[in-house]
mmCIF file of C-alpha atoms and ligand atoms in Angstrom:
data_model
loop_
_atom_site.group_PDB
_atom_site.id
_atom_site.type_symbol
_atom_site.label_atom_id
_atom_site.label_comp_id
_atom_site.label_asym_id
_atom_site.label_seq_id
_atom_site.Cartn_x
_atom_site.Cartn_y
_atom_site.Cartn_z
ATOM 1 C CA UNK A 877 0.000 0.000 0.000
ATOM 2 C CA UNK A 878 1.787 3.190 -0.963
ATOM 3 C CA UNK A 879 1.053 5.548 1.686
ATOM 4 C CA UNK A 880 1.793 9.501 2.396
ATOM 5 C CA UNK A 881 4.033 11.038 5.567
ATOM 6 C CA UNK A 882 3.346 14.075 6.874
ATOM 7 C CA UNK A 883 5.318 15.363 9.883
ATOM 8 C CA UNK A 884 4.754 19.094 10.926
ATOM 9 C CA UNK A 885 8.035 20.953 12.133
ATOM 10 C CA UNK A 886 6.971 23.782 13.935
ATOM 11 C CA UNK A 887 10.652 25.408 13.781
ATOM 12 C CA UNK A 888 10.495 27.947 16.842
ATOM 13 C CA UNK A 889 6.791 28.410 16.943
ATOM 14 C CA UNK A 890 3.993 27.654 19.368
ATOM 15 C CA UNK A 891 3.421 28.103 22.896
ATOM 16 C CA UNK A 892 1.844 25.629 25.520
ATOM 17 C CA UNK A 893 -1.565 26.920 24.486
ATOM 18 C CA UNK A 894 -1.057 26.308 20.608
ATOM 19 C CA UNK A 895 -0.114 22.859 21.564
ATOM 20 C CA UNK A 896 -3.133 21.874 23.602
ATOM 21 C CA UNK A 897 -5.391 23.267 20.783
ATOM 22 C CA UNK A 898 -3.904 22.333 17.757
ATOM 23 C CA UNK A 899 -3.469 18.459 19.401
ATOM 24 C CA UNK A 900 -7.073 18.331 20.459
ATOM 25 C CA UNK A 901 -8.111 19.091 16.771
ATOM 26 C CA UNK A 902 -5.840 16.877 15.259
ATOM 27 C CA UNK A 903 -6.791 13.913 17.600
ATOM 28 C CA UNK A 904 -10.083 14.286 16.906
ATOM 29 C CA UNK A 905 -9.445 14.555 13.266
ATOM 30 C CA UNK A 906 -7.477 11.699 12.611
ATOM 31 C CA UNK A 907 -6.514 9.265 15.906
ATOM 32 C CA UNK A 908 -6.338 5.931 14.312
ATOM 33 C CA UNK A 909 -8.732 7.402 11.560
ATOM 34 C CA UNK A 910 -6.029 7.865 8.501
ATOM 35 C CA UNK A 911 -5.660 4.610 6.772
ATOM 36 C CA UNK A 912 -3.327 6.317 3.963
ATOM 37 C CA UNK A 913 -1.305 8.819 5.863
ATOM 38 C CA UNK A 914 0.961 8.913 8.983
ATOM 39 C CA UNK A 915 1.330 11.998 11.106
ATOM 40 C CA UNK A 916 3.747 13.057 13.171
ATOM 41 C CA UNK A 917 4.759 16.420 15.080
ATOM 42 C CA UNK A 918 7.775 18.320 15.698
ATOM 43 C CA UNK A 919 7.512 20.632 18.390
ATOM 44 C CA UNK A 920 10.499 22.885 20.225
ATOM 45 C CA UNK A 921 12.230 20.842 22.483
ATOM 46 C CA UNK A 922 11.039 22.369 25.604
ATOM 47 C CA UNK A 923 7.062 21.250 24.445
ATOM 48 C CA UNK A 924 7.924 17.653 23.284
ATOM 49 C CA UNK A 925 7.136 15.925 26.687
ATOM 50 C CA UNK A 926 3.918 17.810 26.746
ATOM 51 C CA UNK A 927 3.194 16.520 23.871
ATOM 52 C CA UNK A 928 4.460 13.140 24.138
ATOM 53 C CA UNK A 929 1.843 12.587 27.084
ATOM 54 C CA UNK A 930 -0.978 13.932 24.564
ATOM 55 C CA UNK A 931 0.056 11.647 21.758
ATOM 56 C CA UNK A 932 0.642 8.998 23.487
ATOM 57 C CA UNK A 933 -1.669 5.741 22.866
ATOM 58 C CA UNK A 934 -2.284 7.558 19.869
ATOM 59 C CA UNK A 935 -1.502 6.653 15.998
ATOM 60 C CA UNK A 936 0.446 10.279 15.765
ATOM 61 C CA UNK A 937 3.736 9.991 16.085
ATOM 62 C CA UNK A 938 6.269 12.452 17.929
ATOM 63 C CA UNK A 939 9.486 14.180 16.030
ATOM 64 C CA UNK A 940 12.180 16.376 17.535
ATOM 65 C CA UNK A 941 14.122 18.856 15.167
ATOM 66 C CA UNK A 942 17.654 18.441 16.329
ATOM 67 C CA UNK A 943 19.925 16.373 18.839
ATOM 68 C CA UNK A 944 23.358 16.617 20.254
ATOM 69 C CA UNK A 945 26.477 15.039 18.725
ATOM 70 C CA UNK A 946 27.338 13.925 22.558
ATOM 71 C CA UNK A 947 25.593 11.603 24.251
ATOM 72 C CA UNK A 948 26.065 12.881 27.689
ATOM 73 C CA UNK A 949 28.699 15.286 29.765
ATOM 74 C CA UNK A 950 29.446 18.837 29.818
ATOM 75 C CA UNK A 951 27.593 20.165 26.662
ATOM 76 C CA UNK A 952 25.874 22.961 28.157
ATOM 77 C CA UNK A 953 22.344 24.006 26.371
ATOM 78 C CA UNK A 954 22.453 20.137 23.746
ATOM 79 C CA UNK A 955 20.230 17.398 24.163
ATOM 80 C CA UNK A 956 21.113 14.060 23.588
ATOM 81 C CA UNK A 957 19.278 10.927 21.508
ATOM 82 C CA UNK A 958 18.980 9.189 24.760
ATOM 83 C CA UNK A 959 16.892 12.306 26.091
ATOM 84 C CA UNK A 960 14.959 12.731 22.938
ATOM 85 C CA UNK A 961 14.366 8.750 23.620
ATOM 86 C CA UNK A 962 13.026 8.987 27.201
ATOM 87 C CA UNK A 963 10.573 11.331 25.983
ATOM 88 C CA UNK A 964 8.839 9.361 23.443
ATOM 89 C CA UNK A 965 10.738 11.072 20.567
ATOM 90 C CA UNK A 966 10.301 8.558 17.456
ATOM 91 C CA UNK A 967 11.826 10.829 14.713
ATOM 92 C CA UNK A 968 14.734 13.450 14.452
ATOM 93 C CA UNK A 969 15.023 15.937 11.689
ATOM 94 C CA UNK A 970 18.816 16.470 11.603
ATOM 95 C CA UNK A 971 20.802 18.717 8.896
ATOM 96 C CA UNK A 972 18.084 21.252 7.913
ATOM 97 C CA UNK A 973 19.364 23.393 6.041
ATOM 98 C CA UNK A 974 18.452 26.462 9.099
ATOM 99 C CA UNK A 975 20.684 24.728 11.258
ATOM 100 C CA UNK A 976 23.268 24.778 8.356
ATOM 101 C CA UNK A 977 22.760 28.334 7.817
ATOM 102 C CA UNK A 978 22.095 29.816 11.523
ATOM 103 C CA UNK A 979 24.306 27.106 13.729
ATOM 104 C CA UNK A 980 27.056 26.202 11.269
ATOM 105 C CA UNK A 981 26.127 22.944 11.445
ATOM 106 C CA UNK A 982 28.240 20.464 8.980
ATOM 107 C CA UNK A 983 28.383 17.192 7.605
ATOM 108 C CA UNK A 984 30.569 15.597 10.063
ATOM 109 C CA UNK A 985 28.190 16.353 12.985
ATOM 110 C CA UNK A 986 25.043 15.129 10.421
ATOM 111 C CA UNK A 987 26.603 11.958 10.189
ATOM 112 C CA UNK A 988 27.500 11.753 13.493
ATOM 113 C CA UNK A 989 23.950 12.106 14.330
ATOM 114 C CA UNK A 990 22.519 10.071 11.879
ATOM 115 C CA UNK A 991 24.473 6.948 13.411
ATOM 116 C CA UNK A 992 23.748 8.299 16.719
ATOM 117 C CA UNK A 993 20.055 7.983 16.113
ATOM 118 C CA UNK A 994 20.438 4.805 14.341
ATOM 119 C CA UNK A 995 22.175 3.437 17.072
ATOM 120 C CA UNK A 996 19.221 3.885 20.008
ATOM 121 C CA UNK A 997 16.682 2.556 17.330
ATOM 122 C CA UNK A 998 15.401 6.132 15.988
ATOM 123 C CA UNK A 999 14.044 7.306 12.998
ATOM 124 C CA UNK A 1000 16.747 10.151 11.313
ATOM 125 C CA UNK A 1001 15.225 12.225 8.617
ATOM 126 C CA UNK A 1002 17.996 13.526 6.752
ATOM 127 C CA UNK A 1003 17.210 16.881 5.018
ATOM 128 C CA UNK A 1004 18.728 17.950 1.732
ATOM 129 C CA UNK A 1005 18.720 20.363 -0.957
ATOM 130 C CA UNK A 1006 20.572 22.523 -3.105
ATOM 131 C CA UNK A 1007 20.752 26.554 -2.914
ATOM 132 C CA UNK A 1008 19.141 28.885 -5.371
ATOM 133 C CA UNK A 1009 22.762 29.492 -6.939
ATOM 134 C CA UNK A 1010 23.114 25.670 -7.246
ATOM 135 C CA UNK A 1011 20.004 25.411 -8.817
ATOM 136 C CA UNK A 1012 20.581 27.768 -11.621
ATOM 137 C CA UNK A 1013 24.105 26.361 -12.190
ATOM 138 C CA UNK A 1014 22.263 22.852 -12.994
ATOM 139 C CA UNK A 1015 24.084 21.552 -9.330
ATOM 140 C CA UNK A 1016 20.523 19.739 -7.713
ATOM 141 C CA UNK A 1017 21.119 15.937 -8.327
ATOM 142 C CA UNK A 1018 25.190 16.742 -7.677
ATOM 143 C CA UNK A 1019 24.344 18.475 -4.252
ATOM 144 C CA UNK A 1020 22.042 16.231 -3.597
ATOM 145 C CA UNK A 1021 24.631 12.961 -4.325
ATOM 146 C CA UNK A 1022 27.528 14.818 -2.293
ATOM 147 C CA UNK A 1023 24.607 15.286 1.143
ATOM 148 C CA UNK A 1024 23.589 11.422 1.034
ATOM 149 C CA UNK A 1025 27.171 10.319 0.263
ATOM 150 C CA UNK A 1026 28.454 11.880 3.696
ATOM 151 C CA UNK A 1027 26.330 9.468 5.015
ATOM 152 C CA UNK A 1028 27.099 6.410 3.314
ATOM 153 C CA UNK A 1029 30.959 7.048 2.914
ATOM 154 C CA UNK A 1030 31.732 6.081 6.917
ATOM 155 C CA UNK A 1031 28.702 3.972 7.136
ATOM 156 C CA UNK A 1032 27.620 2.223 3.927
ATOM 157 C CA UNK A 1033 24.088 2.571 2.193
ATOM 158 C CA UNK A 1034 22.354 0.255 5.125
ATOM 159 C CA UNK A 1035 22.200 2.554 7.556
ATOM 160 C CA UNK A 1036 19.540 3.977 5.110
ATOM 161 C CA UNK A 1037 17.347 1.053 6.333
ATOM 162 C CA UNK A 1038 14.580 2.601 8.227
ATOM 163 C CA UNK A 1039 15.325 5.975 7.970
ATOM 164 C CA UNK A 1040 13.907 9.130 5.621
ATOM 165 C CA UNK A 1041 15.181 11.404 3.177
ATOM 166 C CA UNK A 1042 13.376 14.856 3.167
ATOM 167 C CA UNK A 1043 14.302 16.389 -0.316
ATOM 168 C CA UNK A 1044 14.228 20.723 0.835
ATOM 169 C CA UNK A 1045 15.232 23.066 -1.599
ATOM 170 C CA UNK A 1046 16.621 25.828 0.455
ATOM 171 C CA UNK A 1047 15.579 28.414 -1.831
ATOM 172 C CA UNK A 1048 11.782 27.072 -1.183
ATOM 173 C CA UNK A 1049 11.795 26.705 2.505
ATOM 174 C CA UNK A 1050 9.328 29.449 3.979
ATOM 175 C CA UNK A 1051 9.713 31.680 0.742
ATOM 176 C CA UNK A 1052 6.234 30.522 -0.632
ATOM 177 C CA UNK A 1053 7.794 30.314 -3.742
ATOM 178 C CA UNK A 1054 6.986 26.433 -4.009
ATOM 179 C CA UNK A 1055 8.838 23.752 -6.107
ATOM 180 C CA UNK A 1056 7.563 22.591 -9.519
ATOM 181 C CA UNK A 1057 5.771 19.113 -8.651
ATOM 182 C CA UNK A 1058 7.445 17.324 -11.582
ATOM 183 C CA UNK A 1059 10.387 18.760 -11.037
ATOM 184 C CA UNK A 1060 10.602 17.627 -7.623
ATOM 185 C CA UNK A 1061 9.346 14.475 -8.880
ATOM 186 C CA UNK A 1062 12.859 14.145 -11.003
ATOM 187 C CA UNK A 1063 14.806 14.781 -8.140
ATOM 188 C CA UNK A 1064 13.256 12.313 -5.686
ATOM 189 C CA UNK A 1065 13.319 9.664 -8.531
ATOM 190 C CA UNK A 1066 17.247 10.372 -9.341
ATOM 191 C CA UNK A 1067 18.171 10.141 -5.600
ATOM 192 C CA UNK A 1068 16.159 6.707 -5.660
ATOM 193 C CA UNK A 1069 18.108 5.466 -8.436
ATOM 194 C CA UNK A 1070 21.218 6.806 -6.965
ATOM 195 C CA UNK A 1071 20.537 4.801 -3.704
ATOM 196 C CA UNK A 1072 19.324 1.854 -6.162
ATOM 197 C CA UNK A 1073 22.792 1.753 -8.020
ATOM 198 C CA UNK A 1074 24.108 0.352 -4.518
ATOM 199 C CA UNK A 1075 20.985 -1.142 -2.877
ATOM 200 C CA UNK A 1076 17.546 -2.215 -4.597
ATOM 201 C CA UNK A 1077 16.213 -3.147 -1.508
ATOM 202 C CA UNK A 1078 17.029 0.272 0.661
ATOM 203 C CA UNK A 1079 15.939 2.030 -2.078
ATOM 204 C CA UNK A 1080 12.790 0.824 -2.479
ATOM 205 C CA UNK A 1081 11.604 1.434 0.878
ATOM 206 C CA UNK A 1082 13.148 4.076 1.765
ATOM 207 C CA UNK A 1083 10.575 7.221 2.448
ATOM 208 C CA UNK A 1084 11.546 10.326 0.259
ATOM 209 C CA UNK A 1085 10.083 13.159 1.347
ATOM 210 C CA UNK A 1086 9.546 16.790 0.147
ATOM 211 C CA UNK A 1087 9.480 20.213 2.198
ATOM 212 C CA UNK A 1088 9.367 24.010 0.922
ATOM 213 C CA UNK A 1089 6.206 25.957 1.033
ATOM 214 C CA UNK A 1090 3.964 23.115 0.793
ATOM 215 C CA UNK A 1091 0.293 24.010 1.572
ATOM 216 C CA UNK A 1092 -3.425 23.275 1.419
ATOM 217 C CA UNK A 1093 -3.778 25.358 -1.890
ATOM 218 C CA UNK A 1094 -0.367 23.123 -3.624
ATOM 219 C CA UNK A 1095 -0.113 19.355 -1.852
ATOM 220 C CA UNK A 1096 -2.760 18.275 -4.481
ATOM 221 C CA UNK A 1097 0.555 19.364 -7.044
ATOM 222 C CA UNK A 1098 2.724 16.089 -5.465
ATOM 223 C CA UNK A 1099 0.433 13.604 -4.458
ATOM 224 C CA UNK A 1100 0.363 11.855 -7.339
ATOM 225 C CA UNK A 1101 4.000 11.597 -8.213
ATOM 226 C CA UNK A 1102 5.502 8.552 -7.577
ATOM 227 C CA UNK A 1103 8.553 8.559 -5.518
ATOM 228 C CA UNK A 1104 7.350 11.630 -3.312
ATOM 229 C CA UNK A 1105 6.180 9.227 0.047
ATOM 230 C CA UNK A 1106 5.713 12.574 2.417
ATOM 231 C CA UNK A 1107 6.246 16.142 3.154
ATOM 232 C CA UNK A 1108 7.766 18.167 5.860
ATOM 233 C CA UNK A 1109 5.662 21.248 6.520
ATOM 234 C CA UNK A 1110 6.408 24.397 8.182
ATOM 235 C CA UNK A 1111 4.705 27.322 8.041
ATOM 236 C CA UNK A 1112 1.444 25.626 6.840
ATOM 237 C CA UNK A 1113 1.486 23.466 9.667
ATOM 238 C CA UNK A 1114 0.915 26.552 12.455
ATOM 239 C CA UNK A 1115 -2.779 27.185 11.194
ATOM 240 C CA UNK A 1116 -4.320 24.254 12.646
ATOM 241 C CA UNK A 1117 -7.358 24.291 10.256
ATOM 242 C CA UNK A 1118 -4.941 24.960 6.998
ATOM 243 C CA UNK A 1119 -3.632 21.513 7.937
ATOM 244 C CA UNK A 1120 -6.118 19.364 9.005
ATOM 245 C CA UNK A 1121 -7.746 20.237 5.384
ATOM 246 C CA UNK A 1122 -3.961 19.636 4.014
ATOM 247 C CA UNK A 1123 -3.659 15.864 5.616
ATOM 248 C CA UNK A 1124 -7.632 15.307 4.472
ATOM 249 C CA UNK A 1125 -6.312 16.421 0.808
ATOM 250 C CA UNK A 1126 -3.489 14.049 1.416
ATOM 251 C CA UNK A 1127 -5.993 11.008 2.645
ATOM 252 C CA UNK A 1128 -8.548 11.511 -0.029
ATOM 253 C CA UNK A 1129 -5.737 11.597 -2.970
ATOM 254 C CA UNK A 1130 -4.034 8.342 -1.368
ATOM 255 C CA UNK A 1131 -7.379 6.443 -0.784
ATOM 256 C CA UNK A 1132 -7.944 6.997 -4.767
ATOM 257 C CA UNK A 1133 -4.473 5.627 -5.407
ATOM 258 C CA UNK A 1134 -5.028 2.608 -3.736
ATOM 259 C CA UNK A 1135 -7.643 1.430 -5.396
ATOM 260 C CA UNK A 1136 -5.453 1.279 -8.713
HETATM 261 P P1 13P B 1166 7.969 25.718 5.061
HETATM 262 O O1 13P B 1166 6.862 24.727 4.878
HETATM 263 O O2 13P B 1166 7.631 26.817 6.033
HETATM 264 O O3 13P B 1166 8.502 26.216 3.759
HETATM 265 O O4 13P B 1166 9.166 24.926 5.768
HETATM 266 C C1 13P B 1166 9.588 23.732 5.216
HETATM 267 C C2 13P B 1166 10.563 23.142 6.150
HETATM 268 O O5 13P B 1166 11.638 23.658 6.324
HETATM 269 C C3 13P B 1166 10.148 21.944 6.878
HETATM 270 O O6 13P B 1166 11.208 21.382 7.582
#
């Protein structure tokens, strides 16, 4: 059954009184209810317990958008997997291109956490993506070869086994100015067939996912193209109504799929 996932990254949004709200809708929206999609949230650190305990016994899942390199000692202000673990954390976002941009983070620590998460049985979603400027010069697929191969160089291409690949063009992220469906289509299918040229197997079940100023008005755009298996929303995600009628979109469209 090919089936759609949505996490919402709130970035540094939300309060404790968003949280309560926007939860209570989307429980009673969708607990156990989605047969096609699979939700999960990302809040700010400081919220995810809060939210673990409303999620919990729940079908939505919980995401955090970051972890430490360290797993413990004197790292003043980091969190560690083993934290994000103890809190009900199933997912980490690691290597959006914000940290990269506004916390110099690098390769070398985005491997370091993918294994890291790998290692205490999480779920890493690896962001990638190429620049405006790389875009024009023609530098997507390259960019987006050089990200995944950081990974694989240390570790080989089965530490891609259960984990995600969200496909970000920075020059989309929160600029509204939202990707070309087919084209994004073309890029998830070359990184596929990248990961393929090593490993049928990890390619094919690997989840590649797209993010950049995906909304209610657009997701209709990228349902339908084959190797896009989710999205990571932002922006959209922070209007509580906006998104419930994004992940009903996104249930309707799959539903229809399935039946072919
Ligand atoms: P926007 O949906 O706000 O463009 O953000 C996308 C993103 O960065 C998700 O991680």
């Amino acid at each position: 059954m090919k089936k759609c996932f949505i996490i919402s990254n709130w970035k540094l949004n939300g309060d404790l009184v968003f949280l309560k709200k926007n939860i209570n809708i989307i429980k009673k929206e969708f607990n156990f209810s989605l047969k096609f999609c699979d939700l999960a949230i990302a809040p700010p650190y400081v919220y995810l317990h809060t939210m673990y305990n409303y999620i919990k016994n729940t079908s939505i899942h919980l995401a955090a958008q970051n972890v430490d390199i360290h797993t413990q000692g004197a790292f003043t202000g980091e969190i560690s997997v083993s934290m994000l673990k103890d809190v009900g954390v199933k997912y980490v976002i690691i290597g959006h291109s914000e940290r990269k941009l506004f916390h110099n983070e690098n390769y070398d620590n985005i491997s370091t956490k993918f294994v890291l998460i790998k290692n205490f049985n999480l779920i890493p979603i690896l962001c990638i993506g190429e620049t405006e400027e790389e875009k024009k010069q023609n530098k997507t697929e390259k960019i987006c070869v050089n990200q995944i191969n950081y990974i694989l160089k240390t570790q080989g291409v089965e530490i891609l086994n259960n984990a995600i690949i969200a496909y970000e063009p920075i020059w989309a992220i929160g600029s509204g100015k939202v990707a070309d469906a087919n084209e994004v289509q073309k890029v998830h299918s070359f990184i596929r067939k990248y990961i393929a040229s090593i490993n049928q197997k990890v390619a094919t079940n690997i989840i590649l996912q797209y993010g950049g100023s995906v909304n209610n008005n657009n997701i209709n755009n990228f349902l339908d193209k084959k190797d896009i298996n989710g999205f990571l929303i932002g922006k959209a995600s922070l209007t509580t109504e906006n998104f419930i009628s994004l992940v009903k979109k996104a249930e309707k469209k799959m539903s229809l799929l399935n039946r072919f």
